[in-house]
Coordinates of N, CA and C in Angstrom, one line a residue:
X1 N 137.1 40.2 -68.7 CA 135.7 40.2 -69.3 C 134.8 39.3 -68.5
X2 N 135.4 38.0 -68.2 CA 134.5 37.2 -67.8 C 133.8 37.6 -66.2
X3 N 134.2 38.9 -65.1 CA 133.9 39.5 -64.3 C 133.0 40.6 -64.8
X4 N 132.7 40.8 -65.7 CA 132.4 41.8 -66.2 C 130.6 41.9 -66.0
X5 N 129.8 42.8 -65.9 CA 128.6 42.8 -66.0 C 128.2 43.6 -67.0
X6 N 127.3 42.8 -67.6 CA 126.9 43.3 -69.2 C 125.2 44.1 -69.0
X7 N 124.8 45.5 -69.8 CA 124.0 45.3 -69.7 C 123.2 46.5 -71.3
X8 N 122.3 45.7 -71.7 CA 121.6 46.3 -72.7 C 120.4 47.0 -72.0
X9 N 120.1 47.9 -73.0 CA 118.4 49.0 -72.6 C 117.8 49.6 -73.5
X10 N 117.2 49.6 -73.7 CA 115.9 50.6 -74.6 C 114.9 51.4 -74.2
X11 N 114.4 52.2 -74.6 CA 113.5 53.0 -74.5 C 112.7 53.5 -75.5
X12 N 111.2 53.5 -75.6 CA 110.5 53.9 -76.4 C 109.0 54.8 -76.5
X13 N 108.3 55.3 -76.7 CA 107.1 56.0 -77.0 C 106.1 55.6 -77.8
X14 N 104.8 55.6 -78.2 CA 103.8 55.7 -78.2 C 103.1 56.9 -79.0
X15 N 103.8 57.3 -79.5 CA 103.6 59.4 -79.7 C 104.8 59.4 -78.7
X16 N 105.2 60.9 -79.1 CA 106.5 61.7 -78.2 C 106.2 62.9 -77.6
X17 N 105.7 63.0 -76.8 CA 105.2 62.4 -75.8 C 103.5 61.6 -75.7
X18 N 104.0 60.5 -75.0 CA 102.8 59.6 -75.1 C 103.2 58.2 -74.0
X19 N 102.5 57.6 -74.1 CA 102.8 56.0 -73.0 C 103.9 55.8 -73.3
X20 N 104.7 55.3 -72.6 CA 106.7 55.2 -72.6 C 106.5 53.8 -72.1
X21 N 107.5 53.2 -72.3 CA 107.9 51.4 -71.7 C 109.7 51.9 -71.8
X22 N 110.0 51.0 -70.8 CA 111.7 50.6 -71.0 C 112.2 49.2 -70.3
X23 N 112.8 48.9 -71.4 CA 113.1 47.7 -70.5 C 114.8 47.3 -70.5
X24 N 115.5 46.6 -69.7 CA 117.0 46.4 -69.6 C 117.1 44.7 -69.2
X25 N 118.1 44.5 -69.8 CA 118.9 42.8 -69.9 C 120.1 43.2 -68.9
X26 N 120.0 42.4 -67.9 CA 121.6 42.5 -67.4 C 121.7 41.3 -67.3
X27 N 123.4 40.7 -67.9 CA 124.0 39.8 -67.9 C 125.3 39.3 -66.7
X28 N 125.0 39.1 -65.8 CA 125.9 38.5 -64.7 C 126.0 37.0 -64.0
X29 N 127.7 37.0 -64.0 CA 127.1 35.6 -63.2 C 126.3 34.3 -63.4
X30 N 126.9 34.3 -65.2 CA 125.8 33.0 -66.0 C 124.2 33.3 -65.5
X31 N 123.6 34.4 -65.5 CA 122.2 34.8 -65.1 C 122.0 36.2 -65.9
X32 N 120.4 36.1 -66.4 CA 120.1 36.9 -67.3 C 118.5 37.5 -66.8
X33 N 119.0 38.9 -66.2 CA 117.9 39.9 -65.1 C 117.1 40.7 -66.2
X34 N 115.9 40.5 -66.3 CA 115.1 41.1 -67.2 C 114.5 42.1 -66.2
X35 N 114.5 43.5 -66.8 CA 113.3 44.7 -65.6 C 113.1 45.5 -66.5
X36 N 111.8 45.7 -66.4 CA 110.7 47.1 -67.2 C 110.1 47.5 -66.5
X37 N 109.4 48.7 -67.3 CA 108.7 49.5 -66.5 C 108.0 50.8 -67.6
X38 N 107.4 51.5 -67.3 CA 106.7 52.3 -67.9 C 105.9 53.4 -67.4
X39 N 105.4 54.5 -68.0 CA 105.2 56.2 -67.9 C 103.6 56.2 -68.5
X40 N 102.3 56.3 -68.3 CA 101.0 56.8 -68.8 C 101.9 58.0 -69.7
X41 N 102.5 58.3 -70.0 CA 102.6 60.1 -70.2 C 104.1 60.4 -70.2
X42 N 105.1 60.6 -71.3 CA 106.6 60.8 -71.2 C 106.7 60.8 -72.7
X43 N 108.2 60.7 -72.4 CA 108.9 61.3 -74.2 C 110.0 59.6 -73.9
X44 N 110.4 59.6 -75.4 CA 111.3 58.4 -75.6 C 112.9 58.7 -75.0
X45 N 113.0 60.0 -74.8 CA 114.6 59.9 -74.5 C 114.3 59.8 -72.7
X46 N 113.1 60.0 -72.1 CA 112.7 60.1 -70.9 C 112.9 58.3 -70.4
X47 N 112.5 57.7 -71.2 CA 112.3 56.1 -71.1 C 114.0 55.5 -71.8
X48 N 114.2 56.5 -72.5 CA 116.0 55.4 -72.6 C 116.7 55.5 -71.4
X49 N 116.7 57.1 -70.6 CA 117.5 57.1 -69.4 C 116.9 56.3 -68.8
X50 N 115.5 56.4 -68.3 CA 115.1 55.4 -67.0 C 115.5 54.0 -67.1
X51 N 115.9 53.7 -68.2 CA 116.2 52.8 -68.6 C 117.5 52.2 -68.0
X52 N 118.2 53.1 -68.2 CA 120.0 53.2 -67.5 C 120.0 53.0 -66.3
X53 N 119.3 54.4 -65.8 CA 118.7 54.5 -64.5 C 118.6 53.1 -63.9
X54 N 117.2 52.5 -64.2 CA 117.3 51.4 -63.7 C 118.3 50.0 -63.6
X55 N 118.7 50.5 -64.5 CA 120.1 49.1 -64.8 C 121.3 49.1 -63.6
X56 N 121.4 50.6 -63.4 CA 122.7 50.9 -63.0 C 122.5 51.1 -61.2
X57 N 120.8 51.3 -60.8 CA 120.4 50.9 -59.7 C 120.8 49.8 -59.1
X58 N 119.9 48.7 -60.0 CA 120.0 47.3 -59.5 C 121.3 46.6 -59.4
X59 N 122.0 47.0 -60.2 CA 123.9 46.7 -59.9 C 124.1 47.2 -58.4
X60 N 123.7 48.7 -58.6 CA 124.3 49.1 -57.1 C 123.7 48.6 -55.5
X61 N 122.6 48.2 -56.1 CA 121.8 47.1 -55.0 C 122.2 45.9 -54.5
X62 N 123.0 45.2 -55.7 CA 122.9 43.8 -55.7 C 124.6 43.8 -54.8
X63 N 124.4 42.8 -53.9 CA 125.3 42.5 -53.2 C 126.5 41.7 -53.7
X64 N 127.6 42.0 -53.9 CA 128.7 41.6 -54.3 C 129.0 41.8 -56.1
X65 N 128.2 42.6 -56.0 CA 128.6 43.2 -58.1 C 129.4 44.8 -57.6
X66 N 129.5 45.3 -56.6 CA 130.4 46.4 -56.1 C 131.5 46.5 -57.1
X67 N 132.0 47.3 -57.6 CA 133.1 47.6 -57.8 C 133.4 46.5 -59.1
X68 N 132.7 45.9 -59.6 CA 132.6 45.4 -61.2 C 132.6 46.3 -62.0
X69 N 133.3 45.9 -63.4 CA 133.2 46.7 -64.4 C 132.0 46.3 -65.2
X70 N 131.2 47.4 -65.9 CA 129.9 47.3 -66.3 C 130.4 47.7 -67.9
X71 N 130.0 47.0 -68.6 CA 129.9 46.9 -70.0 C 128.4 47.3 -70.6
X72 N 127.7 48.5 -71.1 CA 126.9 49.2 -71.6 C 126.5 49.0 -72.7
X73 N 125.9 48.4 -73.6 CA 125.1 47.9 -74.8 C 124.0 48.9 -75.1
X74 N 123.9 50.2 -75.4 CA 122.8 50.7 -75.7 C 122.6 51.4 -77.1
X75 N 121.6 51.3 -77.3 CA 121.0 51.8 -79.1 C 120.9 53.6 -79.2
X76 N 120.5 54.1 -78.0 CA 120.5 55.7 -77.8 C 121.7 56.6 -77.7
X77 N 121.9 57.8 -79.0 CA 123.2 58.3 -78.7 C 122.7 59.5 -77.7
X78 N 121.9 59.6 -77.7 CA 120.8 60.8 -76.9 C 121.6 60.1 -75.5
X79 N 121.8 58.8 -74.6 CA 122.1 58.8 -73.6 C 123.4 58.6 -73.6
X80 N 124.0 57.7 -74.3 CA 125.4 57.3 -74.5 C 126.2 59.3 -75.0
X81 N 126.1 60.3 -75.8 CA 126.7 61.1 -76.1 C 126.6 62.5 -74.6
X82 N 124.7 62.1 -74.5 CA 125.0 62.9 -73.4 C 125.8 62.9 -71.5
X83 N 126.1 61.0 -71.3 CA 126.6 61.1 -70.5 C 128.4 60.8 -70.5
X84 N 128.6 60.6 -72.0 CA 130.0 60.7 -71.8 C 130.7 61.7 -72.4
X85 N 130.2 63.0 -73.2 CA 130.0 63.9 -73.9 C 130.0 65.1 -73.3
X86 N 128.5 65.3 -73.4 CA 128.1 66.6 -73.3 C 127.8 67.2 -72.0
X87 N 128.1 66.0 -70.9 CA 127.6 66.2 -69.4 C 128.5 67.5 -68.4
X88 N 130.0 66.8 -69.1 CA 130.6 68.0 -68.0 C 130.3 69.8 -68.8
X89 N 130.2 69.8 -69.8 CA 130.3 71.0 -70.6 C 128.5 71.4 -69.6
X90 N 127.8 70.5 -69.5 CA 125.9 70.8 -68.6 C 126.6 71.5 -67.6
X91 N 127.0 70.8 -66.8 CA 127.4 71.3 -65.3 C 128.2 72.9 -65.3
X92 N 129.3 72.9 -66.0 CA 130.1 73.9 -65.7 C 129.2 75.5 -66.6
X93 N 128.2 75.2 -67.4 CA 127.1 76.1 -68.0 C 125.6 76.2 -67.1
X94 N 125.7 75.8 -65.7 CA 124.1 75.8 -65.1 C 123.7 74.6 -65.6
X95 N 123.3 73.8 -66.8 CA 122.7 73.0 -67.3 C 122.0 73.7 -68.3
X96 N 122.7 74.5 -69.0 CA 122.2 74.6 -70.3 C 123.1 74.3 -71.2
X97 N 122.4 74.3 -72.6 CA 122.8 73.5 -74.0 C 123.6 74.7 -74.3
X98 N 124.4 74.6 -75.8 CA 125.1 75.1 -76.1 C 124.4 76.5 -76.3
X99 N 122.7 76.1 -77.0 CA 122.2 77.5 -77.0 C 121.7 78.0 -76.3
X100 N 121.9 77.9 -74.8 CA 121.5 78.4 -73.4 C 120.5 77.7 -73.1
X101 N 120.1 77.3 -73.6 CA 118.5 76.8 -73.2 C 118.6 75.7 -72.3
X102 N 118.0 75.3 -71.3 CA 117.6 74.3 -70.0 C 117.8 72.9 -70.6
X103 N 118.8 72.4 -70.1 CA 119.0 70.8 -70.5 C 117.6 70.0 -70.3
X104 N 117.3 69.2 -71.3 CA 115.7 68.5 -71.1 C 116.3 67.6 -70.1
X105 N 115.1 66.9 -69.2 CA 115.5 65.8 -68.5 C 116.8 66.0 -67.6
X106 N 117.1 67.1 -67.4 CA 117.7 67.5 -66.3 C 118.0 66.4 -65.3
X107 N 116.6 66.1 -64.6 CA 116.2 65.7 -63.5 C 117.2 63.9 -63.1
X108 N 116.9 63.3 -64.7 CA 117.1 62.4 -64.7 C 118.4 62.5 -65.1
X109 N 119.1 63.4 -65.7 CA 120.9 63.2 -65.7 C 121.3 63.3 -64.5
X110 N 120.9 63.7 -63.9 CA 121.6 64.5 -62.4 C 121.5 62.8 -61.7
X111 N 120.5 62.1 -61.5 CA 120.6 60.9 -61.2 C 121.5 59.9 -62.0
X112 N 121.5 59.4 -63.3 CA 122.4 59.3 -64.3 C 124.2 59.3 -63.8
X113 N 123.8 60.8 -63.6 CA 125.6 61.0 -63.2 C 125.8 60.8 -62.4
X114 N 124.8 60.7 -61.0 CA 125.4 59.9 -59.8 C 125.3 58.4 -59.8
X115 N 124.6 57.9 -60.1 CA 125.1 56.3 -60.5 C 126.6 56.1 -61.2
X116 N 126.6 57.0 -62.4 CA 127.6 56.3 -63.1 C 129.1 56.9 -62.6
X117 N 128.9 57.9 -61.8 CA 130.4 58.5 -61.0 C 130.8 57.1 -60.2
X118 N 129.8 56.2 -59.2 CA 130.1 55.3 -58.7 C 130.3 54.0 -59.3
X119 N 130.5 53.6 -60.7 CA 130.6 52.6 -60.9 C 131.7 52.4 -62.5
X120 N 132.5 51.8 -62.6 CA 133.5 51.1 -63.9 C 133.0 50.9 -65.5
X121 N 132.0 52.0 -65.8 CA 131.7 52.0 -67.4 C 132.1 51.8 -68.5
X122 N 131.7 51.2 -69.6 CA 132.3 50.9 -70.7 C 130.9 51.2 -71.2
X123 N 130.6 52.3 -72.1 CA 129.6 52.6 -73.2 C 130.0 51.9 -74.6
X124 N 129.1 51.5 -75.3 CA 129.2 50.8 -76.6 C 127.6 51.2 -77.4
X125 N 127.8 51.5 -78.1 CA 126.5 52.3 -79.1 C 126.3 51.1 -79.9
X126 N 125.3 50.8 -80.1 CA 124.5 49.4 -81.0 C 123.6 49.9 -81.6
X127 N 123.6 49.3 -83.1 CA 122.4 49.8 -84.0 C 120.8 49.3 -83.5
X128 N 120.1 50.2 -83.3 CA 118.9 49.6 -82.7 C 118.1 48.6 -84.0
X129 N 116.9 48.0 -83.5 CA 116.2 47.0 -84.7 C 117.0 46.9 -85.5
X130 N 118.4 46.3 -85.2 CA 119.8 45.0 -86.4 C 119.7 44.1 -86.1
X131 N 118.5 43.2 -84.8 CA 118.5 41.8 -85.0 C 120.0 41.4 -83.6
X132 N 119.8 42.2 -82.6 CA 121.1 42.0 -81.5 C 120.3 41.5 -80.7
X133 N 120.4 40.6 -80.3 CA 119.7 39.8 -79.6 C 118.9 40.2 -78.2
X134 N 120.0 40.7 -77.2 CA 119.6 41.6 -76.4 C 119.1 42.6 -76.4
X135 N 119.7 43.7 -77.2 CA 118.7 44.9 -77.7 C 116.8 44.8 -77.9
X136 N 117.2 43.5 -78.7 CA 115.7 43.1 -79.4 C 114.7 43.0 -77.9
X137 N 115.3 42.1 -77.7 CA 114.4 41.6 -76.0 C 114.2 43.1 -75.2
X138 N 115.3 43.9 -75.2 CA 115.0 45.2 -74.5 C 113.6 46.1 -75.0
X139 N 113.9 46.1 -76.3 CA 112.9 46.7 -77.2 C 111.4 46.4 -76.5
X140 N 111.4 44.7 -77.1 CA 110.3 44.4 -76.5 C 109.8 44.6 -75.0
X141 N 110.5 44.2 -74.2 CA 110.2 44.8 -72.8 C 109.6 46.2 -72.7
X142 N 110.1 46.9 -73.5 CA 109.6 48.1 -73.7 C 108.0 48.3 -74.2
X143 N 107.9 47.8 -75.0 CA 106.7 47.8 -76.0 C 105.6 46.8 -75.2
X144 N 106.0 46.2 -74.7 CA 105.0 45.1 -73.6 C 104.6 46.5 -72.9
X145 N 105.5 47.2 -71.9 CA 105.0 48.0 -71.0 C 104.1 49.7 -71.8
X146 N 104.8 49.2 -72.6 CA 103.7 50.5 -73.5 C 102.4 50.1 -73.6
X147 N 102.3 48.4 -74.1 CA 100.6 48.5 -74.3 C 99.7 48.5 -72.9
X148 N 100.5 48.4 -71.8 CA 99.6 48.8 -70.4 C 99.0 49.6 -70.2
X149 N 99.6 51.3 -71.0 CA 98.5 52.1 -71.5 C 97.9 52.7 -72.3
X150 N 97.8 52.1 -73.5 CA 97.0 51.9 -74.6 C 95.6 51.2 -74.5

């Protein structure tokens, strides 16, 4: 555990669709990497993946976290169910849902799954707004980059 790289995320809206913020905590290395970011124009499940997205970038950036096991702290079962779930059943159907219809956010699983094919996951579902310290701070990250377009 103590190799381990920790990281929390959130995502949120404004209206759904409306201004999006996301922001992620990664914990490595007694160091604690705060990164947000934000959409004029998106939906909330658009802003939890980019959220991943970005977390699971910067690991694969950062020089000498290669090949660490990544510990996942996230409040969304929308990302947590759809990438350990319901992803292989997308592929081997075109990317449609059970009821045929076009997987939303396509664009962003397909990235999604190639990050996380290359890296040591451990998913953990956390109750969002319970006062988790991290989560909280992710929240906020979030909601900061929302009022950019407000």
């Amino acid at each position: 555990m103590e190799n381990d790289i920790i990281v929390y995320t959130d995502g949120g809206c404004s209206g759904n669709p409306g201004p999006g913020g996301w922001g992620t905590v990664i914990l490595a290395d007694g160091k604690e990497i705060r990164r947000s970011g934000g959409e004029k124009n998106t939906t909330n499940n658009r802003m939890e993946l980019t959220a991943a997205i970005s977390a699971f970038t910067f690991i694969m950036e950062t020089s000498g976290w290669e090949g660490r096991p990544v510990t996942v702290c996230i409040d969304s079962q929308y990302v947590k169910n759809g990438i350990t779930a319901w992803m292989p059943n997308w592929k081997k159907t075109g990317w449609r849902t059970a009821d045929k219809k076009p997987v939303k956010n396509q664009d962003l699983w397909i990235q999604l799954d190639s990050l996380t094919s290359q890296l040591s996951i451990v998913w953990h579902w956390v109750k969002g707004h319970a006062g988790i310290t991290y989560n909280e701070i992710c929240d906020s990250l979030a909601a900061e980059e929302i009022k950019k377009f407000l």
